[in-house]
XYZ file of C-alpha atoms in Angstrom:
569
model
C 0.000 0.000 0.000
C 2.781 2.366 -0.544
C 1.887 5.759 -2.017
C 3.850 5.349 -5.080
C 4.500 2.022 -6.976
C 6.701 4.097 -9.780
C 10.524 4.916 -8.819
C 11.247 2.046 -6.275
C 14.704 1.526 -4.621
C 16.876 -0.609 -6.391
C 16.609 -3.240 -3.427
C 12.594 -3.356 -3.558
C 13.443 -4.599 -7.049
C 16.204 -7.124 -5.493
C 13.612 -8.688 -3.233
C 10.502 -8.620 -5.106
C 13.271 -10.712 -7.642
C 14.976 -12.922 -5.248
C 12.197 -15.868 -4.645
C 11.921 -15.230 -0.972
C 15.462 -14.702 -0.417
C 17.158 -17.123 -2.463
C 18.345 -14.968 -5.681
C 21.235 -16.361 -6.610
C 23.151 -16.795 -3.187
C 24.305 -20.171 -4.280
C 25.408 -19.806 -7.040
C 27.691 -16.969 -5.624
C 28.714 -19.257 -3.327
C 30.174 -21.706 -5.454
C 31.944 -18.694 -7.695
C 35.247 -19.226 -6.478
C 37.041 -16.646 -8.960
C 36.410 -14.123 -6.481
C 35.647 -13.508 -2.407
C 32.829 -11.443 -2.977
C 29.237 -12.012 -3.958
C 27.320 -11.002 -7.020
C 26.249 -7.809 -6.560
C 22.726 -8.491 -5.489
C 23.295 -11.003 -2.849
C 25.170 -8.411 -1.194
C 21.941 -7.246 -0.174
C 19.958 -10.654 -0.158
C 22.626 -11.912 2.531
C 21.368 -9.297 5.097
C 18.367 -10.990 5.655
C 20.870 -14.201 6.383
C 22.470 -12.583 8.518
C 25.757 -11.514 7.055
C 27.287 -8.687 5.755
C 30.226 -8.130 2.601
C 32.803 -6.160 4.176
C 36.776 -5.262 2.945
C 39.835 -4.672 5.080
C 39.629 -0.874 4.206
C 43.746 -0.799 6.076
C 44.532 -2.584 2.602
C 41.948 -1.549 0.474
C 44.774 1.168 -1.062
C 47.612 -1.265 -1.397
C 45.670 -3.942 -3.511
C 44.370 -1.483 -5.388
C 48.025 -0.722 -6.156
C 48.808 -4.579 -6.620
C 45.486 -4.650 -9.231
C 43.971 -6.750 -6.549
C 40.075 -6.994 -5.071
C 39.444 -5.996 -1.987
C 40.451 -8.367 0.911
C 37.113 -9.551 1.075
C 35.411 -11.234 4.365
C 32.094 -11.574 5.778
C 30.457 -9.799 9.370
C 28.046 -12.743 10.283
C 25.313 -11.880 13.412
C 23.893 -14.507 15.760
C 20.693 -13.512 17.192
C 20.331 -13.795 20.783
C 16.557 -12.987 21.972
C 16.179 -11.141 24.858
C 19.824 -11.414 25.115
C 19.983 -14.831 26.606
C 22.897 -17.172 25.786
C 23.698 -20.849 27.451
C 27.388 -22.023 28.274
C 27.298 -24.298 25.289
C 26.137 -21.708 23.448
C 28.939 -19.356 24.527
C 31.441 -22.235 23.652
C 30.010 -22.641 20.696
C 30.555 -18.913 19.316
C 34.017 -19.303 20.796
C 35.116 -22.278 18.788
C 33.453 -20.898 15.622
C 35.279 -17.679 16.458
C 38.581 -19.240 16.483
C 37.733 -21.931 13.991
C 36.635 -19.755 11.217
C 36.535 -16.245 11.977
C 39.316 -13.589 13.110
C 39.329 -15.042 16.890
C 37.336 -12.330 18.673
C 33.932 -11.994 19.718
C 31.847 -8.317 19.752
C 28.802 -8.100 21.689
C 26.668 -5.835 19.780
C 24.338 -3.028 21.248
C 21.560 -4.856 20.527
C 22.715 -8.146 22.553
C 23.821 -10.386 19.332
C 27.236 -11.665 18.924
C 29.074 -11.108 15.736
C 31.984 -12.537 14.250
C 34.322 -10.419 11.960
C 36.975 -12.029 9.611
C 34.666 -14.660 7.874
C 36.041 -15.654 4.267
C 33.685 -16.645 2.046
C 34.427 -20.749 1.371
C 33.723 -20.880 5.195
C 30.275 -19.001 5.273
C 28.131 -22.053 5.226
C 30.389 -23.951 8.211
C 29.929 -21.114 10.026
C 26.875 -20.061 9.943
C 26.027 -24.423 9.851
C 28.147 -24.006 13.245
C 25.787 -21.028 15.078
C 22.856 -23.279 14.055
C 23.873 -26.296 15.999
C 24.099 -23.739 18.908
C 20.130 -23.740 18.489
C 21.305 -19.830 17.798
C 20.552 -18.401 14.082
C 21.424 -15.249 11.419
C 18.550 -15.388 10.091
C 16.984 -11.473 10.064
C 19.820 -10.706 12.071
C 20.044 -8.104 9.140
C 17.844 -6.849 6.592
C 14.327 -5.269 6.440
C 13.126 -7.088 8.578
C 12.694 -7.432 12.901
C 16.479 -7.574 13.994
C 16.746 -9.450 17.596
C 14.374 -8.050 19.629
C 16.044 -6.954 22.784
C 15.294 -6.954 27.008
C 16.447 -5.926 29.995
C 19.030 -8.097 31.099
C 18.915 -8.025 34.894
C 16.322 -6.262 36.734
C 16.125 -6.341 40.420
C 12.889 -8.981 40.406
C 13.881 -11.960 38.502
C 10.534 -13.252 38.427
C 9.382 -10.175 36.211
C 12.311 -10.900 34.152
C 11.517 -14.412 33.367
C 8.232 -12.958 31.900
C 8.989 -10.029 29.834
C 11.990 -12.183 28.852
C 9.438 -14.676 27.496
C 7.135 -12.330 25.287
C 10.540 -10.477 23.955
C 10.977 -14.031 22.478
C 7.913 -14.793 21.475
C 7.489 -11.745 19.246
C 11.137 -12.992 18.055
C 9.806 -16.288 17.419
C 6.557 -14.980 15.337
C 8.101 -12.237 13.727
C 10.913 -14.475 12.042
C 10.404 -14.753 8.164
C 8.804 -18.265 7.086
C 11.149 -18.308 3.822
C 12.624 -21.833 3.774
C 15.320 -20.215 1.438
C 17.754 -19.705 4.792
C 17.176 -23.788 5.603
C 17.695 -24.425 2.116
C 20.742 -22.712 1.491
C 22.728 -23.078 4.800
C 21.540 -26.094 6.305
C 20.899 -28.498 2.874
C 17.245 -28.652 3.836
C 15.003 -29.862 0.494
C 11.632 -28.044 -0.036
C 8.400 -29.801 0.832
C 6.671 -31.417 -2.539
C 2.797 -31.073 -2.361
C 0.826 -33.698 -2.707
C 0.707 -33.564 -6.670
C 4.243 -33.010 -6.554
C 4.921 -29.401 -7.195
C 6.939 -27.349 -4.603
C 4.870 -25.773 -1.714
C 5.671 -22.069 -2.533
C 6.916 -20.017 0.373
C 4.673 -17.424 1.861
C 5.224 -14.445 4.101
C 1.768 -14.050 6.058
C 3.608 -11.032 7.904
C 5.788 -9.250 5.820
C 4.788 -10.058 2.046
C 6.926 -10.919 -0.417
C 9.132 -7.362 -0.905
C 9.652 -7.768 3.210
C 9.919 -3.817 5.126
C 10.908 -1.138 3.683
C 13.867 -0.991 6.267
C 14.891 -2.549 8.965
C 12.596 -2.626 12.383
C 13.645 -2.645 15.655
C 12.425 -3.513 19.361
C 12.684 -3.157 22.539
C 11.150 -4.515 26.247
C 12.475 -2.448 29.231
C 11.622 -2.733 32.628
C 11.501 0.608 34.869
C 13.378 1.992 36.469
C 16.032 0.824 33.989
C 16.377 1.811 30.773
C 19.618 -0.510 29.314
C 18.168 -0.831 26.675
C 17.283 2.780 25.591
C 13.853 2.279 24.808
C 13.068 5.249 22.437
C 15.698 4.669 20.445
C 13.473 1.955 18.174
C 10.556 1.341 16.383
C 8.460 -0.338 18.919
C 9.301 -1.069 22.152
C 7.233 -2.938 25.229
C 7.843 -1.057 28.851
C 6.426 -3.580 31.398
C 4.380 -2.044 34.052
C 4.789 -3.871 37.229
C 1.904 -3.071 39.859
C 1.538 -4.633 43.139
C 4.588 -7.064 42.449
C 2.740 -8.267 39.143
C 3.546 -7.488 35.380
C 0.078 -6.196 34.316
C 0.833 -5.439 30.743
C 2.894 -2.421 28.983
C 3.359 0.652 27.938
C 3.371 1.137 24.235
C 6.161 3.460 22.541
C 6.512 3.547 18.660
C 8.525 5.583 15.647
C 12.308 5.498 17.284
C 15.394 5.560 15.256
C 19.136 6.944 15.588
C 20.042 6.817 12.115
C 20.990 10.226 10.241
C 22.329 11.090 6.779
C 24.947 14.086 7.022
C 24.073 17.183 5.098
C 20.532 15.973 4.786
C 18.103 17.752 7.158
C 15.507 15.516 6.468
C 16.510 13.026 8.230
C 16.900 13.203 12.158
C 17.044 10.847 15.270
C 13.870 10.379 16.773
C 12.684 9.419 20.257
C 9.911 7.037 20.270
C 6.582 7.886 21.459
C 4.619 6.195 24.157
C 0.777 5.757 22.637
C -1.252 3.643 25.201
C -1.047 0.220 27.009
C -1.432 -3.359 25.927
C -2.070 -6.617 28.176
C 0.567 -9.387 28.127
C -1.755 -11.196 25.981
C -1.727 -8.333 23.605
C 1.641 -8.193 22.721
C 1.618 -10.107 19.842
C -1.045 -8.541 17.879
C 0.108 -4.777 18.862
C 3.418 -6.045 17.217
C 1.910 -7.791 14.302
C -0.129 -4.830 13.898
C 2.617 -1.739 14.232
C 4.727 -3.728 11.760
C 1.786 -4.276 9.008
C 1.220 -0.490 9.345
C 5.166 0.346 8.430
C 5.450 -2.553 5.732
C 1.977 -0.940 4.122
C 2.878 2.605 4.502
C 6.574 2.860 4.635
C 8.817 5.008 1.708
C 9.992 2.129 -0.805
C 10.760 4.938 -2.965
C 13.510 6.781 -0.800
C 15.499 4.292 1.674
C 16.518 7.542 3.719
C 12.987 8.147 4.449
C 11.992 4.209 4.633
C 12.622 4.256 8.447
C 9.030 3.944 10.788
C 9.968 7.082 12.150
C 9.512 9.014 8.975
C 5.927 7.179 8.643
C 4.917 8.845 11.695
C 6.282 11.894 11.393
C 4.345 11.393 7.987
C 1.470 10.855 8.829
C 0.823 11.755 12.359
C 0.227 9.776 15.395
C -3.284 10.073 15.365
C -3.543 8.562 11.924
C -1.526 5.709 13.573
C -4.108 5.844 16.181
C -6.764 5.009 13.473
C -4.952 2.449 11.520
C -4.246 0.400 14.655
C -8.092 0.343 15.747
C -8.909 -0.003 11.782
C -7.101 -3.484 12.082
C -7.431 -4.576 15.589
C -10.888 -3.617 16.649
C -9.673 -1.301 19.681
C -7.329 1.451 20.810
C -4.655 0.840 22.830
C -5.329 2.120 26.536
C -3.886 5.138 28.218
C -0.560 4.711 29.299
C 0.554 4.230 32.652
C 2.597 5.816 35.173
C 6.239 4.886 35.580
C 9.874 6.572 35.378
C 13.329 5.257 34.380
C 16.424 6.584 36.175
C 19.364 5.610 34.194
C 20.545 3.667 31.192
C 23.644 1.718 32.220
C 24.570 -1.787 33.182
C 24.695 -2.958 36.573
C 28.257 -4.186 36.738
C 29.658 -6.757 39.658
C 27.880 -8.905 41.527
C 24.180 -8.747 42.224
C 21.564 -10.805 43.572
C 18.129 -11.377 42.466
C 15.156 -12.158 44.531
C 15.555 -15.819 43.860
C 18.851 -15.681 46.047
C 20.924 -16.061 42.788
C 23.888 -14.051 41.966
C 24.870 -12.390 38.796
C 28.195 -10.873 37.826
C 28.253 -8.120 35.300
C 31.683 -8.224 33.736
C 32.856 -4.781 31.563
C 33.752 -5.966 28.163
C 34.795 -2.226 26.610
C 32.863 -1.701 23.382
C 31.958 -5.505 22.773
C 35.135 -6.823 21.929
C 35.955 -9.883 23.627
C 39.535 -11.161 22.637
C 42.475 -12.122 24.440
C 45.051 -9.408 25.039
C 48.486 -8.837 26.550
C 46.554 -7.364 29.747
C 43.414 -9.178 29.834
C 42.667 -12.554 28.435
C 38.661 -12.420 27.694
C 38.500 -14.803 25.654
C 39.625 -17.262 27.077
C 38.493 -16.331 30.676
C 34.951 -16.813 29.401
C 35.767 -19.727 27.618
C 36.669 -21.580 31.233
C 33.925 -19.687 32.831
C 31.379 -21.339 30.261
C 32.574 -24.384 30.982
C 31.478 -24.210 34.504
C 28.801 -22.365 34.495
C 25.540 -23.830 35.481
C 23.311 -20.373 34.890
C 23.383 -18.448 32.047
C 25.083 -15.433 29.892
C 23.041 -12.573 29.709
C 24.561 -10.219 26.318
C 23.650 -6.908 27.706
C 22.566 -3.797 25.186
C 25.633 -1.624 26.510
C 28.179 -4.469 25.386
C 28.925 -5.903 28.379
C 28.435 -9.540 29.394
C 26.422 -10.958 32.974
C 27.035 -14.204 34.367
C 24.011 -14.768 35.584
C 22.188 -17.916 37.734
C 25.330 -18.515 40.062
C 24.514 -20.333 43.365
C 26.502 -18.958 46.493
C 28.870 -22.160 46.022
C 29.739 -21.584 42.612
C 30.752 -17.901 43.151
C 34.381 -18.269 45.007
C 35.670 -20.349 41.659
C 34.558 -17.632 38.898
C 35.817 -14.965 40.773
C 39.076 -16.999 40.268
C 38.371 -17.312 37.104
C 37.324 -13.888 36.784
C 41.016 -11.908 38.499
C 43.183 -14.659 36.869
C 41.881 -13.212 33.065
C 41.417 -9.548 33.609
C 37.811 -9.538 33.833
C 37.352 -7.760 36.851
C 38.291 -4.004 35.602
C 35.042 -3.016 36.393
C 36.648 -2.183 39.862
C 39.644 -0.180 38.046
C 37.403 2.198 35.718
C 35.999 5.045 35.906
C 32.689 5.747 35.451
C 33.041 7.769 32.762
C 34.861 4.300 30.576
C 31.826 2.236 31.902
C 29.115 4.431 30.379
C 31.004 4.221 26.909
C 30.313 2.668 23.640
C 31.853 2.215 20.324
C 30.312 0.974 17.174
C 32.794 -1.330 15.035
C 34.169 1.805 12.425
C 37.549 1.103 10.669
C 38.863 -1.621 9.309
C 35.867 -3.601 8.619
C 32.472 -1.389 8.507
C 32.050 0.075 5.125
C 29.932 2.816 5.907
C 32.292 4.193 8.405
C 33.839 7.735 8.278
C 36.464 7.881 10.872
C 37.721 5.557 13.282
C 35.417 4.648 16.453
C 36.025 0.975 18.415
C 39.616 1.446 17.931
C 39.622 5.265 18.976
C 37.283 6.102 21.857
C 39.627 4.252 24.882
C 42.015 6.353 23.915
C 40.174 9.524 23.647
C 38.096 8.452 26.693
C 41.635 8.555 28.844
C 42.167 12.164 27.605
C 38.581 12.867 28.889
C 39.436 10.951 32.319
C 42.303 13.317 32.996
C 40.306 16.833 32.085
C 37.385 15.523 34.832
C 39.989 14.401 37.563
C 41.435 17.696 36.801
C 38.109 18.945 38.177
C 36.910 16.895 40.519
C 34.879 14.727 38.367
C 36.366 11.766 37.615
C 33.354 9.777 39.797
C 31.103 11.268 38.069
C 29.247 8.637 35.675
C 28.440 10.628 31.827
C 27.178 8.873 29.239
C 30.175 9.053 26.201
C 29.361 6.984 22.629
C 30.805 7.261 19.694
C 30.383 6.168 15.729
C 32.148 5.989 12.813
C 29.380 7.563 10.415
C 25.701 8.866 11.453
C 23.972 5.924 11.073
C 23.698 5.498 14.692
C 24.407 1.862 15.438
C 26.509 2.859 19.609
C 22.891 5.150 19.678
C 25.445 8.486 19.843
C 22.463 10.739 19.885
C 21.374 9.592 23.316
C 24.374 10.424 25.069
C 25.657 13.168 27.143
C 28.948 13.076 25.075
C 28.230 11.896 21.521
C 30.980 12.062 18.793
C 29.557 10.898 15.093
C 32.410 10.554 12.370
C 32.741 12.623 9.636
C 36.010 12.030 7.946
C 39.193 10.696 9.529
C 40.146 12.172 12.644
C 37.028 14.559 12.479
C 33.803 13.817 14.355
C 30.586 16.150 15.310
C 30.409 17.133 18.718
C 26.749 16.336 20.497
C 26.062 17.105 24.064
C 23.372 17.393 26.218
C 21.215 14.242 26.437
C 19.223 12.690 29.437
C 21.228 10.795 31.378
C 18.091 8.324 32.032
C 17.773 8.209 27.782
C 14.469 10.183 27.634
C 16.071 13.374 26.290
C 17.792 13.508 22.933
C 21.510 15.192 22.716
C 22.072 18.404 20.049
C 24.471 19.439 17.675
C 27.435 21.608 19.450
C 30.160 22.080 17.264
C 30.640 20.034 13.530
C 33.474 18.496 11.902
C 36.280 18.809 14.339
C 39.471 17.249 15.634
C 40.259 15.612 19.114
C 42.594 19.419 20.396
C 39.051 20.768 19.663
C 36.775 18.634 21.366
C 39.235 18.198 24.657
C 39.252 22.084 24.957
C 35.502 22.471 24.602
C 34.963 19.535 27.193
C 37.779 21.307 29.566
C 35.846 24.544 29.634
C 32.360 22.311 30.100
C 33.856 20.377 33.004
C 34.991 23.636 34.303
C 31.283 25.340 34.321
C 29.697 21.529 35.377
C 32.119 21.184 38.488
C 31.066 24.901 39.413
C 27.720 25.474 38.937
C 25.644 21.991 38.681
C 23.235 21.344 41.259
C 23.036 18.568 43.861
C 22.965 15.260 41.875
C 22.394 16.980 38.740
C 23.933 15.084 35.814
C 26.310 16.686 33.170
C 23.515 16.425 30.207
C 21.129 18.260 32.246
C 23.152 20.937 33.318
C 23.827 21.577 29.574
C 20.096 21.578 29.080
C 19.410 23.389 32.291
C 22.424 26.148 31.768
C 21.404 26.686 28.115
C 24.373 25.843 26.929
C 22.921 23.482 24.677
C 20.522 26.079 23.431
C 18.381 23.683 20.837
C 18.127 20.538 23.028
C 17.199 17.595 21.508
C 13.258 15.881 21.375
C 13.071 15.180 25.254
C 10.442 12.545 26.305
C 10.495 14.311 29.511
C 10.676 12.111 33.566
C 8.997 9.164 32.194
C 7.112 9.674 29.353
């Protein structure tokens, strides 16, 4: 039901071609004249789960040498809810070492992905994450990515629950192509009974899929991990009297931004009513039939939910969703959130089990001359009789230890440099890189590689003033797409070229307020002497308890401050 069928993207045209995802990914495969694949399954194998990436530190020298790019694969596991098993764990590890470049990332949306994948050993690999009883498939692509959850909220019991509809809207928003079985996992199709092929259907999403890719969220007050306006639909539970009676609705977030294009923008989602538990399913079936009806195919810029809303208005959302369901959503109910981070050491739960959040700094889990991660998980998996919990600030929590089982992880835990949670400050825990150079081919300037670096140089201008206990929110990304969600932090540097970033302050510290543009395109001399003379005015005039983005709000110095959602709404 899009507004225009004339002048579609290029990729509508790739998946209204490809047979429900098949095009001709096999084929590719078997090409071995070349590491890359034909030009179309580059954007078929998103909805597999992989990307096509080049080393971009040799791209220039076999260019020289009259050579292709040093070709290799990104592959993503999704993880529901963020919920991963010991065997599971072991699993990744093996395949990382087995067939990818050795390290793990945690992603900010609490999937695992594995860099360094050439293409011969795509199908072993991604073969491999399904034995796990883990998949890629719409780990990428238009399509729901891995639907995300608080990891560890203070009552387990409401965790167990929200945990289980954030995978059951996983579960029944995955696309029924068999193409992924097919291809991957040498699965024949089903004959009817006069012997023809059952053709594949997509009851959900239709055969041309979204018109971008759709993300969720499920918090749980007062935390907001997983920085719930920052999708396109998101679940916040509301717990009354000790008992989840249903959620809050919020629709039309998104982080990703074109530069130089004012028409696109990050958006914080909205909250539009409440939905019971047994609701959930139908809201979500519903919100996405809206966007795949109504969404820009036209202009993949403007494809994004948010920019259907913004459209359209919410009260024409209002009347779609009662068009198709039969009701409105009801009005929303109270709550508040009061910070975003990850609770990091040990905690326990009201089921007298402990949990250890571990720091893993922007996802990267390998084994260095300081710290070996890797393999300090690796032995802690194979003890472990609870669970991993992938958080959506790329950390890691072990999580279901009984009082017994704690004294030998903690070994575990000092022998491989996992415990520099106790060694950081504040400021280093509340950061986050996206991937950026070598692999990401959308990046700008450098990110994962950079920000500990810069972040030290930010450590020594707030000790200078007193305020190196003082927890601010600091993300960076290596283009404006938004993936480390820079746009919701206090501190948010987006890459524009190399060595040059846009300068955002001024966000919520609890993720309800967006940040603003401060100063654009500038080096790290400029940014450390407009944080030094910040710090200095923060230290001096911010109010008891106050934190740094909302004494930029407060102070005016951020004199266009971003959408804010306001307390708790």
């Amino acid at each position: 039901m899009t507004d225009s069928k004339q002048n579609l993207t290029p990729v509508e045209g790739i998946k209204s071609r490809s047979n429900y995802l098949r095009g001709t990914l096999l084929q590719s495969l078997e090409d071995s004249a070349t590491g890359a694949l034909a030009e179309d399954d580059t954007q078929l194998s998103k909805f597999h789960g992989f990307y096509q990436q080049d080393d971009r530190d040799h791209r220039e020298e076999r260019r020289r040498q009259m050579l292709e790019p040093d070709h290799s694969f990104m592959i993503r596991a999704r993880v529901p809810g963020g919920i991963c098993t010991p065997k599971q764990w072991l699993a990744m590890d093996e395949i990382a070492g087995t067939w990818a470049n050795g390290t793990i990332r945690l992603t900010t949306r609490q999937a695992f992905q594995l860099h360094g994948v050439i293409k011969r050993n795509l199908k072993s690999t991604i073969g491999g994450i399904n034995d796990s009883l883990l998949d890629t498939i719409a780990a990428c692509g238009d399509v729901n990515r891995n639907v995300m959850c608080t990891p560890l909220p203070e009552a387990s019991d409401i965790h167990q629950l929200v945990c289980r509809d954030a995978m059951a809207v996983s579960e029944h928003l995955t696309p029924h192509t068999t193409a992924y079985h097919e291809i991957w996992l040498d699965k024949k199709r089903v004959a009817g009974s006069d012997g023809q092929l059952v053709p594949d259907e997509e009851p959900i999403y239709g055969a041309t899929y979204l018109p971008r890719k759709f993300k969720m969220s499920f918090a749980i007050p007062p935390r907001n991990d997983v920085d719930v306006y920052a999708h396109d639909l998101n679940f916040i539970a509301i717990v009354e009297g000790g008992v989840l009676v249903g959620y809050n609705v919020a629709v039309g977030g998104g982080m990703g931004v074109t530069h130089g294009d004012p028409a696109t923008y990050p958006r914080l989602a909205n909250v539009i009513g409440f939905c019971t538990q047994e609701q959930v399913i139908e809201v979500t079936e519903t919100i996405v039939g809206i966007q795949r009806d109504f969404g820009d195919r036209t202009e993949r810029k403007h494809a994004r939910f948010k920019y259907t809303i913004d459209d359209r208005g919410l009260d024409w959302l209002h009347q779609q969703f009662e068009s198709r369901t039969g009701y409105r959503l009801a009005p929303e109910h109270p709550f508040a959130f009061t910070h975003n981070g990850d609770q990091l050491g040990w905690q326990q739960t009201s089921d007298g089990k402990w949990h250890l959040g571990l720091f893993i700094e922007n996802g990267r889990v390998a084994d260095r001359e300081h710290a070996t991660q890797l393999t300090g998980l690796r032995e802690i998996a194979r003890i472990l009789k609870g669970e991993f919990r992938l958080t959506p600030n790329q950390n890691v929590v072990i999580s279901g230890v009984q009082e017994p089982d704690r004294a030998a992880i903690d070994e575990l835990v000092h022998e491989h440099g996992l415990d520099s949670w106790n060694r950081q400050t504040p400021l280093r825990l509340h950061s986050m890189a996206c991937v950026g150079f070598p692999t990401c081919g959308l990046s700008m300037a450098e990110s994962e590689r950079y920000l500990p670096d810069l972040v030290g140089r930010v450590e020594a201008l707030m000790d200078s003033h007193g305020l190196s206990k003082q927890a601010i929110t600091i993300r960076m990304t290596g283009c404006p797409n938004g993936c480390a969600r820079p746009y919701l932090a206090e501190i948010g540097l987006v890459g524009k070229g190399p060595g040059l970033y846009n300068l955002h302050l001024g966000a919520a510290f609890n993720g309800s307020r967006l940040n603003s543009l401060y100063r654009e395109s500038v080096y790290e001399k400029d940014i450390l002497e407009v944080l030094d003379e910040l710090f200095i005015q923060y230290s001096e005039g911010r109010q008891e308890n106050e934190s740094f983005g909302d004494y930029l709000h407060r102070s005016g110095v951020v004199s266009n401050a971003g959408q804010d959602n306001g307390e708790g709404a």
